[in-house]
PDB file of N, CA and C in Angstrom:
ATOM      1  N   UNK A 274      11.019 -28.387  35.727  1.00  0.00           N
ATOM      2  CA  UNK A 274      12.117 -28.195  34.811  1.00  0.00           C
ATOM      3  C   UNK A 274      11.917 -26.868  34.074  1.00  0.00           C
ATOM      4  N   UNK A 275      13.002 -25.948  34.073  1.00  0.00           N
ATOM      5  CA  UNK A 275      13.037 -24.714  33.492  1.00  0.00           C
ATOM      6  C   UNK A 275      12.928 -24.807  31.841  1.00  0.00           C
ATOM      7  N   UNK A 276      12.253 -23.963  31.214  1.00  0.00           N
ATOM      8  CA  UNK A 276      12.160 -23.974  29.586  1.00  0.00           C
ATOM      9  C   UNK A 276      13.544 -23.021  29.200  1.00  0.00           C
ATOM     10  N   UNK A 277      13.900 -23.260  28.277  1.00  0.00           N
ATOM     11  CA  UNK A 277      15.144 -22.549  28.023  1.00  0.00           C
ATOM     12  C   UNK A 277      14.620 -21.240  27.166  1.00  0.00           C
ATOM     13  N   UNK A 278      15.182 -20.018  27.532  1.00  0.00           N
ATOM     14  CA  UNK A 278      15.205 -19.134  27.142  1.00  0.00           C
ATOM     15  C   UNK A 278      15.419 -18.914  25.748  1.00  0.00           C
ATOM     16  N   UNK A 279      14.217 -18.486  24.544  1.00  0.00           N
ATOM     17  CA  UNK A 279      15.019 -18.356  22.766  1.00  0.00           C
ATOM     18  C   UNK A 279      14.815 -17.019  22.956  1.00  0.00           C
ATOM     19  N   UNK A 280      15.906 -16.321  22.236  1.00  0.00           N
ATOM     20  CA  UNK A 280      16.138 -14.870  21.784  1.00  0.00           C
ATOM     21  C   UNK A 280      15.464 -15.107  20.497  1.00  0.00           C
ATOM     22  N   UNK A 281      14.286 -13.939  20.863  1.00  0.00           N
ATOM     23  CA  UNK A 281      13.932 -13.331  19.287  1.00  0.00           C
ATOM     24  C   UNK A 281      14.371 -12.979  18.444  1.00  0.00           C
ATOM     25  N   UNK A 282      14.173 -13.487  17.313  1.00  0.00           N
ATOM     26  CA  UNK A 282      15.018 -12.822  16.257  1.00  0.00           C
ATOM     27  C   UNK A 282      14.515 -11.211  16.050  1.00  0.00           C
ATOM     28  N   UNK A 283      15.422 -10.975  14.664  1.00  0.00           N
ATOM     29  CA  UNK A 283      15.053  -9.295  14.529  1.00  0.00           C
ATOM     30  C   UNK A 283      13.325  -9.446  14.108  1.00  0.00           C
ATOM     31  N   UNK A 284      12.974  -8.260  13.832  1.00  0.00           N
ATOM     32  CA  UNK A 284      10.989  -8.159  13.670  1.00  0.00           C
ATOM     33  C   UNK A 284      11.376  -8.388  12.095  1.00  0.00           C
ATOM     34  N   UNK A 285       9.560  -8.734  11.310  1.00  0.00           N
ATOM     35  CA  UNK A 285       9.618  -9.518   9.967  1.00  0.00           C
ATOM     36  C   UNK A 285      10.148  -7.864   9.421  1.00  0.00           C
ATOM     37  N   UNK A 286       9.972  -6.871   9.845  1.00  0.00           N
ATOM     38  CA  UNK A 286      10.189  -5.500   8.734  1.00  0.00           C
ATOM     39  C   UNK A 286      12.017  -5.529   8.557  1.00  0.00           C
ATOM     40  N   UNK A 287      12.571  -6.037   9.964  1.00  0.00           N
ATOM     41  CA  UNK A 287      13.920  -6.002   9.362  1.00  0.00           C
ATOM     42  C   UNK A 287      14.477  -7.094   8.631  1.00  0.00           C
ATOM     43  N   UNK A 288      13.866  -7.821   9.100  1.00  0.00           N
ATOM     44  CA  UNK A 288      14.404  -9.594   7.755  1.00  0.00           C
ATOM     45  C   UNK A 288      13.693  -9.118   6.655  1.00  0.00           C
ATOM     46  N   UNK A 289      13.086  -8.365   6.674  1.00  0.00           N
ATOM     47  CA  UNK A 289      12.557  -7.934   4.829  1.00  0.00           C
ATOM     48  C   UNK A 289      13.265  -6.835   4.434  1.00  0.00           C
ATOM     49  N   UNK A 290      14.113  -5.872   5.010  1.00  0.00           N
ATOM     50  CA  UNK A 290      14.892  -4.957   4.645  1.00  0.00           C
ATOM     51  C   UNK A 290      16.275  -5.400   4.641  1.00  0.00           C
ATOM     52  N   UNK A 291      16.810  -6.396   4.952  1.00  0.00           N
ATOM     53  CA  UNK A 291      18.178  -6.902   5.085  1.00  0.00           C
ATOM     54  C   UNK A 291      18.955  -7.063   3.970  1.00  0.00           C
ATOM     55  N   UNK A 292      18.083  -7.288   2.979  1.00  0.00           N
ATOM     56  CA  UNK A 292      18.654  -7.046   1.229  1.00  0.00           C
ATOM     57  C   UNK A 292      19.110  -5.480   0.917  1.00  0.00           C
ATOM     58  N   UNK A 293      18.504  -4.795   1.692  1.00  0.00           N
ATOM     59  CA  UNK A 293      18.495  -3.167   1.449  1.00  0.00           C
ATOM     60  C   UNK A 293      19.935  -2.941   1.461  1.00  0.00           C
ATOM     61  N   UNK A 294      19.834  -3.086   3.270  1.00  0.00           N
ATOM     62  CA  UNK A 294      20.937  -2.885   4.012  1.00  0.00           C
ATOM     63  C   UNK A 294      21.848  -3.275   3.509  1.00  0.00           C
ATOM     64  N   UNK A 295      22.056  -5.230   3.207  1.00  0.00           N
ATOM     65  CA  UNK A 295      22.967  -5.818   2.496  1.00  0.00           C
ATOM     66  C   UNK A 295      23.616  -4.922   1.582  1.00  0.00           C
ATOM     67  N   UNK A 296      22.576  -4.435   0.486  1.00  0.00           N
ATOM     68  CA  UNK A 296      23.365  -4.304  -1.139  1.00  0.00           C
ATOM     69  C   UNK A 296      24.015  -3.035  -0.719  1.00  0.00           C
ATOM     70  N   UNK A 297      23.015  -1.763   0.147  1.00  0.00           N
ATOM     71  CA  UNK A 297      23.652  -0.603   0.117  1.00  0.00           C
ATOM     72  C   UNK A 297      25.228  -0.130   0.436  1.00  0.00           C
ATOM     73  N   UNK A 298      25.530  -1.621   1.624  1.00  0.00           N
ATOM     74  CA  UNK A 298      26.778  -1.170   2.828  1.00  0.00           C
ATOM     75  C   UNK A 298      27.715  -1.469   2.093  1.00  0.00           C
ATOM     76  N   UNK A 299      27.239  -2.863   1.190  1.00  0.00           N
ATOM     77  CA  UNK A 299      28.303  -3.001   0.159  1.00  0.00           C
ATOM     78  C   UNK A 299      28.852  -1.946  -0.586  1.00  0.00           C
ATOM     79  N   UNK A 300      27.911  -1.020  -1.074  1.00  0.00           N
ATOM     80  CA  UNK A 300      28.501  -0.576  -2.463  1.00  0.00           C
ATOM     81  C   UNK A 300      28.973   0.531  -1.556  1.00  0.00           C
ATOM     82  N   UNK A 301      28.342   1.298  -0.243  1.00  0.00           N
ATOM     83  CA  UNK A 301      29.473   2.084   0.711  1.00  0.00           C
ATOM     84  C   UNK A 301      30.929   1.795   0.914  1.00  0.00           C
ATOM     85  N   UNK A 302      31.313   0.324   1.364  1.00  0.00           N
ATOM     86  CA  UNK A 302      32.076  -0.304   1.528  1.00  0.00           C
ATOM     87  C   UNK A 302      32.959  -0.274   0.236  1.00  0.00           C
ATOM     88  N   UNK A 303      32.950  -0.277  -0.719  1.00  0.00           N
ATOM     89  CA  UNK A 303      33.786   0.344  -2.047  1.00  0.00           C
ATOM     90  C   UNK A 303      34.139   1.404  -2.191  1.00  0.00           C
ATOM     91  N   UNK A 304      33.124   2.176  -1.948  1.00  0.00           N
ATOM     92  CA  UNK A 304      33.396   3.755  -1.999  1.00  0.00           C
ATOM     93  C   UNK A 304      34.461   4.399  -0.604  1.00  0.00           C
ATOM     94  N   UNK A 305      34.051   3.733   0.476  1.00  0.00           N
ATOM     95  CA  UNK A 305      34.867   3.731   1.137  1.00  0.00           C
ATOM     96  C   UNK A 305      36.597   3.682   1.688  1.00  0.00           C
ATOM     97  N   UNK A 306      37.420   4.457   1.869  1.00  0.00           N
ATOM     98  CA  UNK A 306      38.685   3.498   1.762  1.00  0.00           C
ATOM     99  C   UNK A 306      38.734   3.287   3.136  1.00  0.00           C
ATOM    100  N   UNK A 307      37.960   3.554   4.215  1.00  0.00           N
ATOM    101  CA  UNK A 307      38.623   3.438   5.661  1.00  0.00           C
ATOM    102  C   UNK A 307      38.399   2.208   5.990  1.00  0.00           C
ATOM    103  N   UNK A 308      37.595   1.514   5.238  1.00  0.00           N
ATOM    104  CA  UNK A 308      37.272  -0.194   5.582  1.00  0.00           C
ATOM    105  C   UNK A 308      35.499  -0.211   6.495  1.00  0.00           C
ATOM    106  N   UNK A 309      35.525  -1.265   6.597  1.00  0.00           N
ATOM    107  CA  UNK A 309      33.863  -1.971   6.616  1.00  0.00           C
ATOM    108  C   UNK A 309      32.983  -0.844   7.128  1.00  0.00           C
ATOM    109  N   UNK A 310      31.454  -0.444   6.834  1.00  0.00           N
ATOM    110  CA  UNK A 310      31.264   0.248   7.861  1.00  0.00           C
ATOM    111  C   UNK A 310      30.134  -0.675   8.527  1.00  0.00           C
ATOM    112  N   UNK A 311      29.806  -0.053   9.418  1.00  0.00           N
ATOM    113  CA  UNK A 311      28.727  -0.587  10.749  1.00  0.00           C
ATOM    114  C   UNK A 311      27.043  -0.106  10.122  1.00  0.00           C
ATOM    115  N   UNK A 312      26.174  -0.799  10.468  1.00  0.00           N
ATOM    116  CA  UNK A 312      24.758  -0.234  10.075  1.00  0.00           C
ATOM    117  C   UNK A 312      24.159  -0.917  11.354  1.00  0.00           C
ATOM    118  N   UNK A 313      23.608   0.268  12.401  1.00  0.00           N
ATOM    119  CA  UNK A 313      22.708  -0.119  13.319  1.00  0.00           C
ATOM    120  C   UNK A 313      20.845   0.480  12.867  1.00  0.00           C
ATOM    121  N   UNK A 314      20.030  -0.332  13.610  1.00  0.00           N
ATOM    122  CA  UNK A 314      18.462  -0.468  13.319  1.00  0.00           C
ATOM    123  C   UNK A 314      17.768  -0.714  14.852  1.00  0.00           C
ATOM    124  N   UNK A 315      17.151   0.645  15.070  1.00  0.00           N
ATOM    125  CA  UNK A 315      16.527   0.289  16.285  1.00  0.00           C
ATOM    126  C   UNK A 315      15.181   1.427  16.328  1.00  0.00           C
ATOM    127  N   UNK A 316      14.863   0.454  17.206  1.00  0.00           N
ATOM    128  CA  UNK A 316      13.022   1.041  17.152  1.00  0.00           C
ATOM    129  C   UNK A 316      12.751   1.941  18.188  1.00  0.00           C
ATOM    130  N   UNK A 317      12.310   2.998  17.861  1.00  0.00           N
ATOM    131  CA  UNK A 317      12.050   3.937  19.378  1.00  0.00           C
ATOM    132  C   UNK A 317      11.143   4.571  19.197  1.00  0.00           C
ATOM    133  N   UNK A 318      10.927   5.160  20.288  1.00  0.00           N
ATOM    134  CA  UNK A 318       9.640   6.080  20.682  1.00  0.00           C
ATOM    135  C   UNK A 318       9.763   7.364  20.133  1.00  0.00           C
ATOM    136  N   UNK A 319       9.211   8.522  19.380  1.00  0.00           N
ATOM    137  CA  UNK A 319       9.535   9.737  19.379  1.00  0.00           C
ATOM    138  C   UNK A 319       9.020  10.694  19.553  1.00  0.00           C
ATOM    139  N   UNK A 320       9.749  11.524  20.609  1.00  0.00           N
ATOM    140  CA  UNK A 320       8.888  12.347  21.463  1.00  0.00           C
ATOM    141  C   UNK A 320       8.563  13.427  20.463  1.00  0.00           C
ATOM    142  N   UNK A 321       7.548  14.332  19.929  1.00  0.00           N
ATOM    143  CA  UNK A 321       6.191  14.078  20.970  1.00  0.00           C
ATOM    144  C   UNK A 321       5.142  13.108  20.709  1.00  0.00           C
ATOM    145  N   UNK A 322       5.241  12.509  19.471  1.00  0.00           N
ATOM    146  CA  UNK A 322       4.518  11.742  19.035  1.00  0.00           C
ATOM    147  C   UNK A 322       4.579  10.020  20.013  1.00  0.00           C
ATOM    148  N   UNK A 323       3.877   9.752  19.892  1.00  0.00           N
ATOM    149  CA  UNK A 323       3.728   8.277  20.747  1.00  0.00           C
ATOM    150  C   UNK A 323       3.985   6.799  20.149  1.00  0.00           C
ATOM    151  N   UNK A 324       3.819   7.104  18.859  1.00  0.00           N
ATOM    152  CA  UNK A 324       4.219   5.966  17.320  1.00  0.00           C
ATOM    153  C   UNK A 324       5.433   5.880  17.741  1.00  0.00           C
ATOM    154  N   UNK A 325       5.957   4.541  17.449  1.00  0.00           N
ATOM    155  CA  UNK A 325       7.735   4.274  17.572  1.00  0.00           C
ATOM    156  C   UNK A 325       8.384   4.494  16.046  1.00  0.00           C
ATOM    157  N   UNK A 326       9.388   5.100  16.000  1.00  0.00           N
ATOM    158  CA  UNK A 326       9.865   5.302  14.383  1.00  0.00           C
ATOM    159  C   UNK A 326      11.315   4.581  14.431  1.00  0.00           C
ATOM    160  N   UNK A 327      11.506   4.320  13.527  1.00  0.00           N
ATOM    161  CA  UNK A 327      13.055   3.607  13.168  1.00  0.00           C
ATOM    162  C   UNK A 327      13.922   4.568  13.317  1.00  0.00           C
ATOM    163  N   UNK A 328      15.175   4.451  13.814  1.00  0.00           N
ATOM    164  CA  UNK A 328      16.595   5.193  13.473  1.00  0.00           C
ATOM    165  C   UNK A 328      17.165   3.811  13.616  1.00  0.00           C
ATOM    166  N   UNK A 329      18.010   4.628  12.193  1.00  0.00           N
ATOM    167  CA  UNK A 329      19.020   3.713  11.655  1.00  0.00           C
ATOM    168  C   UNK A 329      20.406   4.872  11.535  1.00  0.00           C
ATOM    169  N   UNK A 330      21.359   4.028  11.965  1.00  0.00           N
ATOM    170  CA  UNK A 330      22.661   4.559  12.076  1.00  0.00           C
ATOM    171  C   UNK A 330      23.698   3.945  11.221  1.00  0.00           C
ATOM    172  N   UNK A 331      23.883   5.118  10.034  1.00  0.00           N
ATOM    173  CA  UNK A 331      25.293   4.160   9.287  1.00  0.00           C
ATOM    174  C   UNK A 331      26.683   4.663   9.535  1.00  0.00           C
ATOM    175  N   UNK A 332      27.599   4.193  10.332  1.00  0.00           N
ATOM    176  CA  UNK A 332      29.200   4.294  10.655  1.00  0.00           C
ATOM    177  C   UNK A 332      30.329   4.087   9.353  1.00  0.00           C
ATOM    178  N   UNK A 333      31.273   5.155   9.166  1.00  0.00           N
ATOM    179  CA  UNK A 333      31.736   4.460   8.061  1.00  0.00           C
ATOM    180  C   UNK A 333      32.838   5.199   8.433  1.00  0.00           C
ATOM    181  N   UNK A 334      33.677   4.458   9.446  1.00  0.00           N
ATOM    182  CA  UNK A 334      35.169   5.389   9.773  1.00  0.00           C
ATOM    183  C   UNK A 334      35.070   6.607  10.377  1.00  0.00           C
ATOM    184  N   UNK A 335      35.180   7.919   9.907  1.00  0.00           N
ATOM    185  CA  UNK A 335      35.000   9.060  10.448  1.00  0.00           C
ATOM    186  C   UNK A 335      33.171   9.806  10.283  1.00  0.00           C
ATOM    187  N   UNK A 336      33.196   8.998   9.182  1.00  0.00           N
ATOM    188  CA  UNK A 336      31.355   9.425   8.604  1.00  0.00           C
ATOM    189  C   UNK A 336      30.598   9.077   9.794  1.00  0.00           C
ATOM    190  N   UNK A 337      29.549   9.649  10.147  1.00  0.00           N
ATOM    191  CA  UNK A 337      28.136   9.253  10.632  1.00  0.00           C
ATOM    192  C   UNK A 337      27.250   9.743  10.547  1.00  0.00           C
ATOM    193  N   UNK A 338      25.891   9.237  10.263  1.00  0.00           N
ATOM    194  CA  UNK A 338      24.698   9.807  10.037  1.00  0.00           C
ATOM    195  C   UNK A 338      23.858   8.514  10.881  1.00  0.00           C
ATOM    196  N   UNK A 339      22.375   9.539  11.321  1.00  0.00           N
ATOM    197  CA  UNK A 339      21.610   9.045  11.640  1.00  0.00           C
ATOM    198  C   UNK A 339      20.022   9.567  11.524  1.00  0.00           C
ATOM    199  N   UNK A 340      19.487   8.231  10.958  1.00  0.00           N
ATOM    200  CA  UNK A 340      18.156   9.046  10.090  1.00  0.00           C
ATOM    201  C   UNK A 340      16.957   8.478  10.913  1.00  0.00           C
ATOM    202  N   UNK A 341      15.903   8.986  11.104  1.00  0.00           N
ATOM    203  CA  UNK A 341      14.820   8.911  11.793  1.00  0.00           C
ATOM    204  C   UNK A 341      13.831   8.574  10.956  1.00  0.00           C
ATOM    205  N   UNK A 342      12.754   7.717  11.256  1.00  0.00           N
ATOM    206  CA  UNK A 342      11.405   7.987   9.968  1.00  0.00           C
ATOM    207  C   UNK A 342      10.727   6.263  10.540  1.00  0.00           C
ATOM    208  N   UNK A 343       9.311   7.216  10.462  1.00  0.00           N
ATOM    209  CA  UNK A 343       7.923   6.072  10.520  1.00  0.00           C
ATOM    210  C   UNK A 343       8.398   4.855   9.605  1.00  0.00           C
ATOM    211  N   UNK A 344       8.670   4.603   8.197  1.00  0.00           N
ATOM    212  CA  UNK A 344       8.796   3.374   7.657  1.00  0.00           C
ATOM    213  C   UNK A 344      10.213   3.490   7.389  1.00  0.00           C
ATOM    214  N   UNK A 345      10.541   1.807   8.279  1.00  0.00           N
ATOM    215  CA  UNK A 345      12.217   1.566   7.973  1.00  0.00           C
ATOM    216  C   UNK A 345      12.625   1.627   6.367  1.00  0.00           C
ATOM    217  N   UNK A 346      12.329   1.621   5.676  1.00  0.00           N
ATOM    218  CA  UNK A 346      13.209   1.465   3.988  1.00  0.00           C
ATOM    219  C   UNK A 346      13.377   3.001   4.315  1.00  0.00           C
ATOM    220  N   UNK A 347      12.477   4.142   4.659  1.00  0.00           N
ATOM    221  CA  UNK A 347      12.529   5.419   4.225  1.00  0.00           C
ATOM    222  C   UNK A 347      14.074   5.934   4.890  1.00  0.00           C
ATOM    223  N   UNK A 348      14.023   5.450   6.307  1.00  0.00           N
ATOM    224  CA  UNK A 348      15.127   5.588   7.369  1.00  0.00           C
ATOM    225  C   UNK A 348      16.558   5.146   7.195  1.00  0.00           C
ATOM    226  N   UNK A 349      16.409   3.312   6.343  1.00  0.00           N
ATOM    227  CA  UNK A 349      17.778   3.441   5.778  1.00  0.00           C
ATOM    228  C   UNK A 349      17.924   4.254   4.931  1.00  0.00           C
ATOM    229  N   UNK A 350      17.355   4.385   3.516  1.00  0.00           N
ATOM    230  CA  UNK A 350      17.684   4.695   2.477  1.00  0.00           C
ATOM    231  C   UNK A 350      17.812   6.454   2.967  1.00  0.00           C
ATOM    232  N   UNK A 351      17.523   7.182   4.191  1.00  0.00           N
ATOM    233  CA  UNK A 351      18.178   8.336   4.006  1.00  0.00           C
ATOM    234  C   UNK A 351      19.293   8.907   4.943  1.00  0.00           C
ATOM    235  N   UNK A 352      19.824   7.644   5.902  1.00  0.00           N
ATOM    236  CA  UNK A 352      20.883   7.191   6.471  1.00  0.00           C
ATOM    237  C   UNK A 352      22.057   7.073   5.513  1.00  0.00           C
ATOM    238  N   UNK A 353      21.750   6.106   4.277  1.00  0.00           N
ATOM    239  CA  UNK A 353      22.598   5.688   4.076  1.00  0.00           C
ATOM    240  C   UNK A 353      22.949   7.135   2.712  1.00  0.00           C
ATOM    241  N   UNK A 354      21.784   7.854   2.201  1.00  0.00           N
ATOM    242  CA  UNK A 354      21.847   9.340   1.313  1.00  0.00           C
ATOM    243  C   UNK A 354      23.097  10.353   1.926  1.00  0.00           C
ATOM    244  N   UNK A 355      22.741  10.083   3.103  1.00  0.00           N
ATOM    245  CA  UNK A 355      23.707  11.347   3.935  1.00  0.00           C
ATOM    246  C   UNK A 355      25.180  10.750   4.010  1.00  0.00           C
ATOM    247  N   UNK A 356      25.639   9.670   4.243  1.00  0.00           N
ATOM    248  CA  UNK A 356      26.683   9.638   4.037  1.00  0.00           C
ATOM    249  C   UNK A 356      27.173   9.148   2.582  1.00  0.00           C
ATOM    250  N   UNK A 357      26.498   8.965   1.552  1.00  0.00           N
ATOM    251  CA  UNK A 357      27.087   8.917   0.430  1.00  0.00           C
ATOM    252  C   UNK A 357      27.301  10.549  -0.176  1.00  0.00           C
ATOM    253  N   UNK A 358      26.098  10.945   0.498  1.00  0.00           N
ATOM    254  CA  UNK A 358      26.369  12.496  -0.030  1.00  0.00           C
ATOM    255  C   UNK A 358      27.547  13.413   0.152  1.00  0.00           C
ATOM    256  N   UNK A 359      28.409  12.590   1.106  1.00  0.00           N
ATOM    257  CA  UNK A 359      29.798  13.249   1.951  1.00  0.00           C
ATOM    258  C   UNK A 359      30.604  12.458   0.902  1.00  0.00           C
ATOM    259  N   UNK A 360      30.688  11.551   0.667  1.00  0.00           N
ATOM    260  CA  UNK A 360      31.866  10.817   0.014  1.00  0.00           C
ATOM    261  C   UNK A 360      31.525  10.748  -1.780  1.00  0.00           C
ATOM    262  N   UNK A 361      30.603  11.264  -2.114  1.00  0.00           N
ATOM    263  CA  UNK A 361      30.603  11.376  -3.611  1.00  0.00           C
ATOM    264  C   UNK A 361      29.344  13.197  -3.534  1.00  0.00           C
ATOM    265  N   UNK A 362      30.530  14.030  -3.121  1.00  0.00           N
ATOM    266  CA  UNK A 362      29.820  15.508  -3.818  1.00  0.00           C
ATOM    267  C   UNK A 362      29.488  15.730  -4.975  1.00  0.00           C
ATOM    268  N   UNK A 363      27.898  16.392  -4.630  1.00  0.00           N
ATOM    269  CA  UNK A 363      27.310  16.830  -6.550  1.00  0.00           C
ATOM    270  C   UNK A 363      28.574  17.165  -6.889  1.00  0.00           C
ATOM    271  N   UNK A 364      28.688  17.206  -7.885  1.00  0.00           N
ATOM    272  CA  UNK A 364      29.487  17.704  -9.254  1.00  0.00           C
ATOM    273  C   UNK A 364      29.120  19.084  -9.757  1.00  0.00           C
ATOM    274  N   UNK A 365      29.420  20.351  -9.467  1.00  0.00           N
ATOM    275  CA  UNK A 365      28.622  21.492  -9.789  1.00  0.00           C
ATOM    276  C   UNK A 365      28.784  21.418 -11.700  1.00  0.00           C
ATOM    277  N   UNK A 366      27.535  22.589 -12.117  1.00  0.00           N
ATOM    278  CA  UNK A 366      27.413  22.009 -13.731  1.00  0.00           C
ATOM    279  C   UNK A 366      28.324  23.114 -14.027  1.00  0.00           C
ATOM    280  N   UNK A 367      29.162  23.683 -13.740  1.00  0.00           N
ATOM    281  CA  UNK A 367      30.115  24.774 -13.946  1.00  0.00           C
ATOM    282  C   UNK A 367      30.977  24.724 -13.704  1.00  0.00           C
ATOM    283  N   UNK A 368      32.378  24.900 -13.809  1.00  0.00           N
ATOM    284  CA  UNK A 368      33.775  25.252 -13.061  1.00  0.00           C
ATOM    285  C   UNK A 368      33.592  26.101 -12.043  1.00  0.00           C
ATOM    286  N   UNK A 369      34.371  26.067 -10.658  1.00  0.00           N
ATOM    287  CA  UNK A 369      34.443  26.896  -9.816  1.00  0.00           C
ATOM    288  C   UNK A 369      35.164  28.072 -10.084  1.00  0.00           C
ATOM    289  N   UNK A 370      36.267  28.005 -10.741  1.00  0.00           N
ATOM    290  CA  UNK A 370      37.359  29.286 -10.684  1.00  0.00           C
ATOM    291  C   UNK A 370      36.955  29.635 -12.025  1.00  0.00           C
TER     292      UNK A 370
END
């Protein structure tokens, strides 16, 4: 008799970052007007180095960024920097004209 096949869940580093992800997409998702965005998390190899590093990809309508880095919190949190940085520009401390 065959054992039935279980799909692994995600690894313990992403069930411990899922609050991250959670709170961040939310508060994107406000700032947002194009509607929900997407947050992908995947583990890869990076050449030249032989260590696997996280890229994480945040989608948000026309936005995309994708951030690379040895520890996943570092990878969302500068995934998710780059596209907030498009949808809320510094504020220069001067007038332009």
């Amino acid at each position: 008799m065959r054992g039935r096949m279980v799909r692994p869940g995600p690894p313990a580093g992403l069930r411990e970052a899922r609050w991250l992800i959670d709170a961040l997409q939310q508060e994107l998702d406000q700032l947002n007007p194009l509607g929900r965005s997407v947050v992908r998390v995947r583990r890869r190899r990076a050449w030249p180095e032989p260590q696997p590093v996280h890229e994480v990809q945040v989608i948000a309508g026309t936005l995309h960024a994708t951030h690379r880095d040895a520890d996943l919190e570092r990878a969302i949190l500068g995934a998710f920097q780059e596209v907030f940085d498009v949808l809320e520009p510094i504020e220069p401390s001067r007038p332009l004209h």
